[in-house]
Amino acid sequence: MDRATFACSTAFFHDSSTSSQAAPGLPGGHVDFIEKVDSFTYSDFFRDYLIPNHPCIFSAKITEDWGSRRNWVTRDGKPNFDHLLQKFGEAVVPVANCDVQEYNSNPKEQLPFREYVQYWQEYIRNDYRSSRGCLYLKDWHLGRAFPEQDVYTTPVYFSSDWLNEYWDAVAVDDYRFVYMGPKGSWTPFHADVFRSYSWSANICGRKRWLLYPAGQEEFLKDRHGNLPFDVTAPSLQDRRVYPRYSQSPPPVEIVQEAGEIVFIPSGWHHQVYNLEDTISINHNWVNGCNVAIMWCFLQDELAAVQREINQWKDPMDDWHLQCQLIMKSCTGIDYKEFYNFLKVIAENRISVLEKGLDEEASAKNTSKAAISTLGMLHAVFDLKRTVKVLTSLSANEDFKKLDLTSLSPPPEALLHHLKAAIDTALL
């Protein structure tokens, strides 16, 4: 991060309210196409897309050196099933049935990868029809299962990734996925986990994206406040069921070609179709630009849980704790883990600011290496954003009702350390 971008970002987040960072709108409804990635800097991306929370598309040049682009695709641009079976045939993968609605998603099952590929090949031979329905391999943690494989390298634009930095540190989970599906497979209307950013790279095939800027999904809710499963369904025309649908602007539409990467902003709801047999790689990620949006989302989720079990508040001694447990089961995180999330991010940046980064540390800790690559000013920016959200978390009444004695260091001590580190770095 250069000084001009640091100044721009500091001014923007100083002047903006938390909610305005997810404000709807895209000038002209136009999505920029980044053709010359060699001359497009990280600061360009940060200033023009991360801060205003706008989507963009990167040309296929950005993925041309990836192992998956070379090895997973045949010369005519189709999935290389033979290679994939050779490398991953014995894996067990999560597969969704696109033809079945279960609540607001598709039911999943675990299948051997070999069986899924056999199904896919037969599906193609039968003109994309099967009695089993349209099956879509989704949310496969391939990188975690096969770390030795040469698949891809995360582009620098997406390298400030607090979400995966934290989950790598606690060695529990990650938010890096592979998707594989036939023509006609699709993902229903949704926003990404924690209202995170996402980036999605097409290894082969084509996708059609329908994007709704953050806030515009409100027009699509039914009279009970529920979002639709499919935003193209004719039933949305019924004003008795969807009273505000007629006020909804049309979605921002993108057709993503093979090799291209789409950047999806924080909080943007979307629906996605595979127009051809398609393989893609996807990351969900959070950083200093949208961590406040994540915090707002968590507060909204907790409030929804509290409303749902409000009748048990008086007779239940540990009602506040139970709300946290339910929230974690639904979203994957609670307030105390969110504190630990902020702590890990902050301590990694303080370590780089105080000690620098030698070659040995770089080899052992890819997160700290990424922090160093982005520069000291980026580390300071991250700390400033962490202080902002941590201050709000510490003052939150629901957080204060929890047993915080297990948190080390205590929130007040961590805040003091962060502010001191920022002051020292800016001397």
Short mmCIF file of C-alpha atoms in Angstrom, two decimals:
data_model
loop_
_atom_site.label_atom_id
_atom_site.label_comp_id
_atom_site.label_asym_id
_atom_site.label_seq_id
_atom_site.Cartn_x
_atom_site.Cartn_y
_atom_site.Cartn_z
CA MET A 1 0.00 0.00 0.00
CA ASP A 2 1.43 3.37 -1.02
CA ARG A 3 1.09 6.56 1.00
CA ALA A 4 -1.60 8.04 -1.23
CA THR A 5 -3.79 4.95 -0.81
CA PHE A 6 -3.16 4.90 2.93
CA ALA A 7 -4.27 8.53 3.17
CA CYS A 8 -7.32 7.87 0.98
CA SER A 9 -8.41 4.82 2.97
CA THR A 10 -7.85 6.52 6.32
CA ALA A 11 -9.95 9.49 5.24
CA PHE A 12 -12.73 7.31 3.82
CA PHE A 13 -13.15 5.14 6.89
CA HIS A 14 -12.81 8.12 9.23
CA ASP A 15 -15.64 9.92 7.45
CA SER A 16 -17.89 6.90 6.78
CA SER A 17 -20.36 5.26 9.08
CA THR A 18 -20.20 1.49 9.40
CA SER A 19 -23.36 1.01 7.38
CA SER A 20 -22.28 3.25 4.52
CA GLN A 21 -19.43 0.92 3.68
CA ALA A 22 -22.01 -1.50 2.32
CA ALA A 23 -24.06 1.20 0.58
CA PRO A 24 -25.86 0.03 -2.56
CA GLY A 25 -25.16 1.30 -6.01
CA LEU A 26 -22.88 0.92 -9.00
CA PRO A 27 -22.41 3.89 -11.31
CA GLY A 28 -24.21 3.12 -14.55
CA GLY A 29 -24.55 -0.54 -13.59
CA HIS A 30 -21.25 -1.12 -15.39
CA VAL A 31 -18.68 -3.67 -14.16
CA ASP A 32 -15.10 -2.76 -15.03
CA PHE A 33 -12.94 -5.24 -16.94
CA ILE A 34 -9.28 -5.23 -15.91
CA GLU A 35 -7.50 -6.16 -19.13
CA LYS A 36 -3.88 -5.19 -18.37
CA VAL A 37 -3.27 -6.90 -15.05
CA ASP A 38 0.50 -6.40 -15.34
CA SER A 39 0.09 -2.64 -14.95
CA PHE A 40 -2.83 -2.77 -12.50
CA THR A 41 -1.43 -2.39 -8.98
CA TYR A 42 -2.70 -3.54 -5.61
CA SER A 43 -3.22 0.11 -4.67
CA ASP A 44 -5.35 0.55 -7.81
CA PHE A 45 -7.58 -2.34 -6.75
CA PHE A 46 -7.74 -1.21 -3.14
CA ARG A 47 -8.69 2.35 -4.05
CA ASP A 48 -11.08 1.66 -6.95
CA TYR A 49 -12.87 -1.53 -5.82
CA LEU A 50 -12.26 -2.49 -2.19
CA ILE A 51 -12.97 0.91 -0.66
CA PRO A 52 -16.12 1.70 -2.72
CA ASN A 53 -17.19 -1.99 -2.58
CA HIS A 54 -17.64 -2.37 -6.34
CA PRO A 55 -17.26 -5.52 -8.47
CA CYS A 56 -14.79 -6.01 -11.29
CA ILE A 57 -13.56 -8.71 -13.67
CA PHE A 58 -9.91 -9.60 -14.26
CA SER A 59 -8.88 -10.87 -17.68
CA ALA A 60 -7.74 -14.46 -18.21
CA LYS A 61 -4.14 -13.29 -18.19
CA ILE A 62 -4.28 -13.32 -14.38
CA THR A 63 -4.63 -17.13 -14.28
CA GLU A 64 -2.58 -18.19 -17.31
CA ASP A 65 0.31 -19.54 -15.20
CA TRP A 66 -1.83 -21.62 -12.83
CA GLY A 67 -1.28 -25.37 -12.75
CA SER A 68 -5.04 -25.97 -12.87
CA ARG A 69 -5.35 -23.96 -16.10
CA ARG A 70 -2.61 -26.06 -17.68
CA ASN A 71 -3.54 -29.50 -16.38
CA TRP A 72 -7.25 -29.58 -15.54
CA VAL A 73 -8.41 -28.46 -19.00
CA THR A 74 -8.22 -30.18 -22.39
CA ARG A 75 -7.03 -28.39 -25.51
CA ASP A 76 -10.63 -27.68 -26.51
CA GLY A 77 -11.37 -26.03 -23.15
CA LYS A 78 -13.27 -28.89 -21.51
CA PRO A 79 -12.63 -30.48 -18.08
CA ASN A 80 -9.75 -32.95 -18.30
CA PHE A 81 -11.51 -35.81 -16.56
CA ASP A 82 -8.62 -38.26 -17.01
CA HIS A 83 -6.17 -35.95 -15.25
CA LEU A 84 -8.63 -35.09 -12.50
CA LEU A 85 -9.36 -38.76 -11.82
CA GLN A 86 -5.66 -39.58 -11.75
CA LYS A 87 -4.99 -36.89 -9.13
CA PHE A 88 -8.16 -36.90 -7.04
CA GLY A 89 -10.10 -40.06 -7.91
CA GLU A 90 -10.16 -41.45 -4.37
CA ALA A 91 -11.29 -38.21 -2.69
CA VAL A 92 -14.76 -37.84 -1.16
CA VAL A 93 -16.49 -34.63 -2.22
CA PRO A 94 -19.63 -32.61 -1.31
CA VAL A 95 -22.27 -32.68 -4.05
CA ALA A 96 -25.50 -30.66 -4.23
CA ASN A 97 -28.63 -31.52 -6.21
CA CYS A 98 -29.60 -28.39 -8.14
CA ASP A 99 -33.06 -29.80 -8.91
CA VAL A 100 -34.15 -30.01 -5.27
CA GLN A 101 -34.94 -27.11 -2.94
CA GLU A 102 -34.37 -27.71 0.76
CA TYR A 103 -35.29 -24.54 2.63
CA ASN A 104 -33.31 -21.91 0.67
CA SER A 105 -30.52 -24.15 -0.60
CA ASN A 106 -29.88 -27.49 -2.30
CA PRO A 107 -29.45 -30.72 -0.31
CA LYS A 108 -25.93 -32.13 -0.27
CA GLU A 109 -24.43 -35.59 -0.09
CA GLN A 110 -20.88 -36.92 0.08
CA LEU A 111 -19.76 -38.89 -2.98
CA PRO A 112 -16.47 -40.42 -4.12
CA PHE A 113 -14.97 -38.04 -6.67
CA ARG A 114 -14.65 -40.95 -9.11
CA GLU A 115 -18.39 -41.61 -8.90
CA TYR A 116 -19.18 -37.93 -9.43
CA VAL A 117 -17.02 -37.75 -12.57
CA GLN A 118 -18.68 -40.90 -13.94
CA TYR A 119 -22.07 -39.29 -13.31
CA TRP A 120 -20.93 -36.07 -15.03
CA GLN A 121 -19.63 -37.88 -18.13
CA GLU A 122 -22.87 -39.85 -18.40
CA TYR A 123 -24.88 -36.64 -17.90
CA ILE A 124 -23.07 -35.08 -20.87
CA ARG A 125 -23.65 -38.18 -23.05
CA ASN A 126 -27.37 -38.10 -22.19
CA ASP A 127 -27.69 -34.50 -23.39
CA TYR A 128 -27.52 -33.12 -19.83
CA ARG A 129 -30.31 -35.23 -18.40
CA SER A 130 -30.28 -37.75 -15.56
CA SER A 131 -32.76 -39.42 -13.25
CA ARG A 132 -30.43 -38.33 -10.42
CA GLY A 133 -30.98 -34.67 -11.28
CA CYS A 134 -28.36 -32.00 -11.93
CA LEU A 135 -25.53 -32.61 -9.46
CA TYR A 136 -23.02 -29.88 -8.62
CA LEU A 137 -19.75 -30.44 -6.72
CA LYS A 138 -19.59 -27.44 -4.37
CA ASP A 139 -17.48 -26.15 -1.47
CA TRP A 140 -14.71 -28.74 -1.86
CA HIS A 141 -11.67 -27.92 0.30
CA LEU A 142 -9.33 -29.37 -2.32
CA GLY A 143 -6.36 -27.22 -1.33
CA ARG A 144 -6.58 -28.42 2.27
CA ALA A 145 -6.87 -32.07 1.21
CA PHE A 146 -4.14 -31.92 -1.45
CA PRO A 147 -1.69 -29.18 -0.40
CA GLU A 148 1.09 -30.64 -2.53
CA GLN A 149 -0.79 -30.11 -5.79
CA ASP A 150 0.12 -27.22 -8.12
CA VAL A 151 -3.35 -25.71 -8.49
CA TYR A 152 -3.20 -21.91 -8.25
CA THR A 153 -1.58 -18.93 -6.57
CA THR A 154 -3.75 -16.34 -4.84
CA PRO A 155 -3.42 -13.05 -6.76
CA VAL A 156 -1.90 -10.21 -4.75
CA TYR A 157 -5.15 -8.22 -4.97
CA PHE A 158 -6.83 -10.76 -2.67
CA SER A 159 -3.89 -11.43 -0.36
CA SER A 160 -5.10 -9.33 2.59
CA ASP A 161 -7.33 -12.20 3.67
CA TRP A 162 -8.10 -12.10 7.39
CA LEU A 163 -10.64 -14.92 7.23
CA ASN A 164 -8.28 -17.60 5.95
CA GLU A 165 -5.37 -16.13 7.91
CA TYR A 166 -7.29 -16.73 11.13
CA TRP A 167 -8.65 -20.17 10.29
CA ASP A 168 -5.21 -21.31 9.12
CA ALA A 169 -3.81 -20.15 12.46
CA VAL A 170 -6.31 -22.17 14.50
CA ALA A 171 -6.11 -25.10 12.04
CA VAL A 172 -9.86 -25.71 12.06
CA ASP A 173 -11.28 -24.73 8.70
CA ASP A 174 -10.78 -22.50 5.69
CA TYR A 175 -12.85 -20.63 3.12
CA ARG A 176 -11.09 -21.79 -0.06
CA PHE A 177 -13.20 -23.92 -2.36
CA VAL A 178 -13.31 -25.73 -5.69
CA TYR A 179 -16.56 -26.00 -7.66
CA MET A 180 -17.17 -28.40 -10.56
CA GLY A 181 -20.45 -28.80 -12.38
CA PRO A 182 -22.14 -29.50 -15.70
CA LYS A 183 -23.87 -27.03 -17.93
CA GLY A 184 -27.09 -25.99 -16.20
CA SER A 185 -25.84 -26.35 -12.63
CA TRP A 186 -26.41 -23.27 -10.53
CA THR A 187 -26.27 -21.68 -7.08
CA PRO A 188 -29.45 -20.14 -5.59
CA PHE A 189 -29.74 -16.54 -4.43
CA HIS A 190 -27.50 -15.78 -1.45
CA ALA A 191 -24.88 -13.49 0.07
CA ASP A 192 -21.53 -14.91 1.12
CA VAL A 193 -20.58 -16.10 4.60
CA PHE A 194 -20.20 -13.25 7.15
CA ARG A 195 -21.07 -10.88 4.24
CA SER A 196 -17.48 -11.41 3.11
CA TYR A 197 -15.91 -10.58 -0.22
CA SER A 198 -15.43 -13.41 -2.66
CA TRP A 199 -13.34 -13.96 -5.73
CA SER A 200 -14.14 -16.67 -8.24
CA ALA A 201 -11.81 -17.88 -11.01
CA ASN A 202 -13.08 -19.95 -13.93
CA ILE A 203 -10.58 -22.70 -14.70
CA CYS A 204 -12.75 -23.72 -17.64
CA GLY A 205 -16.29 -23.00 -18.75
CA ARG A 206 -18.50 -19.92 -18.45
CA LYS A 207 -20.69 -18.48 -15.69
CA ARG A 208 -23.60 -16.05 -15.67
CA TRP A 209 -23.82 -13.90 -12.55
CA LEU A 210 -26.85 -11.92 -11.36
CA LEU A 211 -25.62 -9.39 -8.77
CA TYR A 212 -27.61 -7.15 -6.44
CA PRO A 213 -25.72 -4.34 -4.67
CA ALA A 214 -25.86 -4.49 -0.88
CA GLY A 215 -29.26 -3.33 0.34
CA GLN A 216 -31.16 -3.99 -2.89
CA GLU A 217 -32.08 -7.49 -1.69
CA GLU A 218 -34.64 -5.78 0.57
CA PHE A 219 -36.87 -5.24 -2.48
CA LEU A 220 -36.87 -8.98 -3.14
CA LYS A 221 -38.22 -10.11 0.24
CA ASP A 222 -41.69 -11.59 0.51
CA ARG A 223 -44.31 -10.22 2.90
CA HIS A 224 -42.84 -12.36 5.69
CA GLY A 225 -39.35 -10.93 5.19
CA ASN A 226 -37.89 -14.00 3.46
CA LEU A 227 -35.56 -13.79 0.47
CA PRO A 228 -36.37 -15.82 -2.66
CA PHE A 229 -34.68 -19.07 -3.58
CA ASP A 230 -34.58 -18.09 -7.27
CA VAL A 231 -34.69 -14.42 -8.29
CA THR A 232 -35.82 -15.38 -11.81
CA ALA A 233 -38.92 -17.26 -10.62
CA PRO A 234 -42.23 -15.94 -12.05
CA SER A 235 -43.74 -16.03 -8.55
CA LEU A 236 -41.84 -12.82 -7.70
CA GLN A 237 -44.28 -10.96 -9.96
CA ASP A 238 -47.09 -11.62 -7.47
CA ARG A 239 -47.38 -8.35 -5.51
CA ARG A 240 -49.44 -10.03 -2.81
CA VAL A 241 -46.44 -12.20 -1.94
CA TYR A 242 -43.56 -9.90 -2.98
CA PRO A 243 -44.96 -6.39 -2.41
CA ARG A 244 -41.72 -4.47 -3.19
CA TYR A 245 -40.41 -6.50 -6.13
CA SER A 246 -41.58 -3.93 -8.68
CA GLN A 247 -39.29 -1.36 -7.00
CA SER A 248 -36.21 -3.53 -7.45
CA PRO A 249 -33.66 -2.34 -10.01
CA PRO A 250 -32.55 -5.03 -12.46
CA PRO A 251 -29.52 -7.03 -11.36
CA VAL A 252 -26.01 -6.31 -12.51
CA GLU A 253 -25.32 -9.10 -14.97
CA ILE A 254 -21.90 -10.59 -15.76
CA VAL A 255 -20.89 -13.37 -18.12
CA GLN A 256 -17.55 -14.73 -16.94
CA GLU A 257 -15.33 -16.50 -19.47
CA ALA A 258 -12.70 -19.19 -18.92
CA GLY A 259 -9.65 -17.93 -17.04
CA GLU A 260 -11.30 -14.75 -15.80
CA ILE A 261 -11.71 -13.83 -12.13
CA VAL A 262 -14.80 -12.05 -10.80
CA PHE A 263 -14.55 -9.97 -7.63
CA ILE A 264 -17.82 -9.95 -5.66
CA PRO A 265 -18.15 -7.08 -3.15
CA SER A 266 -19.08 -7.47 0.49
CA GLY A 267 -22.77 -7.99 1.14
CA TRP A 268 -23.80 -8.25 -2.51
CA HIS A 269 -26.42 -10.98 -3.01
CA HIS A 270 -26.04 -13.04 -6.15
CA GLN A 271 -27.26 -16.02 -8.15
CA VAL A 272 -24.91 -17.95 -10.45
CA TYR A 273 -25.38 -20.27 -13.45
CA ASN A 274 -22.89 -22.50 -15.24
CA LEU A 275 -23.45 -21.93 -18.97
CA GLU A 276 -21.04 -24.73 -19.88
CA ASP A 277 -19.27 -27.56 -18.07
CA THR A 278 -17.36 -25.45 -15.58
CA ILE A 279 -14.64 -25.71 -12.96
CA SER A 280 -13.97 -22.75 -10.68
CA ILE A 281 -11.91 -21.80 -7.64
CA ASN A 282 -13.44 -19.52 -5.02
CA HIS A 283 -12.28 -17.77 -1.85
CA ASN A 284 -14.35 -15.96 0.75
CA TRP A 285 -12.32 -13.28 2.50
CA VAL A 286 -12.49 -10.38 4.91
CA ASN A 287 -10.02 -7.56 5.48
CA GLY A 288 -9.81 -4.09 6.97
CA CYS A 289 -12.21 -2.66 4.40
CA ASN A 290 -15.15 -4.91 5.26
CA VAL A 291 -14.48 -6.21 8.78
CA ALA A 292 -16.98 -3.65 10.13
CA ILE A 293 -19.59 -5.10 7.76
CA MET A 294 -18.82 -8.54 9.18
CA TRP A 295 -19.30 -7.16 12.70
CA CYS A 296 -22.66 -5.60 11.75
CA PHE A 297 -23.74 -8.94 10.26
CA LEU A 298 -22.86 -10.77 13.48
CA GLN A 299 -24.87 -8.29 15.54
CA ASP A 300 -27.86 -8.76 13.22
CA GLU A 301 -27.53 -12.54 13.47
CA LEU A 302 -27.45 -12.46 17.27
CA ALA A 303 -30.46 -10.14 17.37
CA ALA A 304 -32.38 -12.60 15.17
CA VAL A 305 -31.54 -15.47 17.53
CA GLN A 306 -32.56 -13.39 20.55
CA ARG A 307 -35.93 -12.61 18.97
CA GLU A 308 -36.46 -16.28 18.18
CA ILE A 309 -35.95 -17.50 21.76
CA ASN A 310 -36.99 -14.35 23.63
CA GLN A 311 -39.76 -16.24 25.47
CA TRP A 312 -37.08 -18.22 27.35
CA LYS A 313 -35.09 -15.20 28.52
CA ASP A 314 -36.48 -15.06 32.06
CA PRO A 315 -36.62 -18.77 32.97
CA MET A 316 -33.22 -19.56 31.40
CA ASP A 317 -30.25 -18.54 33.58
CA ASP A 318 -27.70 -18.81 30.74
CA TRP A 319 -29.94 -17.33 28.04
CA HIS A 320 -27.21 -15.03 26.70
CA LEU A 321 -24.77 -17.93 26.42
CA GLN A 322 -27.39 -20.08 24.68
CA CYS A 323 -27.94 -17.30 22.16
CA GLN A 324 -24.22 -17.31 21.40
CA LEU A 325 -24.21 -21.10 20.99
CA ILE A 326 -27.15 -21.02 18.59
CA MET A 327 -25.58 -18.17 16.65
CA LYS A 328 -22.31 -20.10 16.29
CA SER A 329 -24.14 -23.20 15.08
CA CYS A 330 -25.86 -21.10 12.39
CA THR A 331 -23.04 -18.78 11.30
CA GLY A 332 -19.85 -20.55 12.37
CA ILE A 333 -18.67 -17.94 14.87
CA ASP A 334 -19.72 -16.27 18.13
CA TYR A 335 -18.64 -13.04 19.83
CA LYS A 336 -15.76 -14.55 21.80
CA GLU A 337 -14.32 -16.21 18.72
CA PHE A 338 -14.74 -12.94 16.83
CA TYR A 339 -12.59 -11.34 19.53
CA ASN A 340 -9.95 -14.04 19.03
CA PHE A 341 -10.20 -13.49 15.28
CA LEU A 342 -9.40 -9.79 15.72
CA LYS A 343 -6.62 -10.62 18.18
CA VAL A 344 -4.83 -12.99 15.78
CA ILE A 345 -5.02 -10.48 12.94
CA ALA A 346 -3.73 -7.67 15.16
CA GLU A 347 -0.90 -9.65 16.72
CA ASN A 348 0.37 -10.79 13.32
CA ARG A 349 0.61 -7.16 12.20
CA ILE A 350 2.23 -5.99 15.42
CA SER A 351 4.81 -8.75 15.01
CA VAL A 352 5.70 -7.58 11.51
CA LEU A 353 5.82 -3.92 12.57
CA GLU A 354 7.99 -4.60 15.61
CA LYS A 355 10.28 -7.31 14.28
CA GLY A 356 10.16 -7.04 10.52
CA LEU A 357 10.26 -10.29 8.58
CA ASP A 358 13.34 -12.37 7.95
CA GLU A 359 13.57 -15.06 5.26
CA GLU A 360 13.12 -17.92 7.72
CA ALA A 361 9.90 -16.43 9.10
CA SER A 362 8.64 -15.82 5.58
CA ALA A 363 9.09 -19.48 4.71
CA LYS A 364 7.26 -20.63 7.84
CA ASN A 365 4.39 -18.13 7.96
CA THR A 366 2.74 -17.25 4.67
CA SER A 367 0.30 -14.87 6.40
CA LYS A 368 3.10 -12.73 7.82
CA ALA A 369 4.88 -12.87 4.47
CA ALA A 370 1.75 -11.49 2.79
CA ILE A 371 1.53 -8.71 5.39
CA SER A 372 5.14 -7.78 4.73
CA THR A 373 4.62 -7.84 0.95
CA LEU A 374 1.71 -5.42 1.22
CA GLY A 375 3.86 -3.04 3.24
CA MET A 376 4.06 -1.46 6.65
CA LEU A 377 1.39 1.14 5.91
CA HIS A 378 -1.06 -1.67 5.14
CA ALA A 379 -0.26 -3.24 8.51
CA VAL A 380 -0.98 0.11 10.18
CA PHE A 381 -4.25 0.44 8.24
CA ASP A 382 -5.24 -3.05 9.39
CA LEU A 383 -4.48 -2.17 13.01
CA LYS A 384 -6.53 1.02 12.80
CA ARG A 385 -9.51 -0.90 11.43
CA THR A 386 -9.08 -3.57 14.11
CA VAL A 387 -9.07 -0.91 16.83
CA LYS A 388 -12.28 0.56 15.42
CA VAL A 389 -14.16 -2.74 15.45
CA LEU A 390 -12.62 -4.00 18.69
CA THR A 391 -13.68 -0.79 20.43
CA SER A 392 -17.25 -1.38 19.27
CA LEU A 393 -17.15 -5.05 20.31
CA SER A 394 -15.79 -4.19 23.77
CA ALA A 395 -18.61 -1.69 24.34
CA ASN A 396 -21.30 -4.09 23.13
CA GLU A 397 -23.74 -5.01 25.92
CA ASP A 398 -24.17 -8.60 24.74
CA PHE A 399 -20.39 -9.07 24.68
CA LYS A 400 -20.04 -7.64 28.18
CA LYS A 401 -22.61 -10.13 29.51
CA LEU A 402 -20.34 -13.06 28.59
CA ASP A 403 -17.64 -14.57 30.80
CA LEU A 404 -14.60 -12.76 29.39
CA THR A 405 -12.06 -14.12 31.88
CA SER A 406 -10.92 -16.71 29.34
CA LEU A 407 -9.88 -14.01 26.87
CA SER A 408 -6.16 -13.36 26.90
CA PRO A 409 -5.17 -10.61 26.82
CA PRO A 410 -8.30 -8.84 28.10
CA PRO A 411 -9.93 -6.55 25.51
CA GLU A 412 -8.76 -3.36 27.25
CA ALA A 413 -5.15 -4.54 27.31
CA LEU A 414 -5.26 -5.58 23.66
CA LEU A 415 -6.70 -2.21 22.65
CA HIS A 416 -3.95 -0.41 24.56
CA HIS A 417 -1.30 -2.52 22.83
CA LEU A 418 -2.78 -1.86 19.38
CA LYS A 419 -2.99 1.89 19.87
CA ALA A 420 0.60 1.99 21.13
CA ALA A 421 1.78 0.00 18.11
CA ILE A 422 0.01 2.39 15.73
CA ASP A 423 1.48 5.44 17.44
CA THR A 424 4.98 3.96 17.30
CA ALA A 425 4.66 2.97 13.63
CA LEU A 426 3.53 6.47 12.62
CA LEU A 427 6.36 8.28 14.43
#
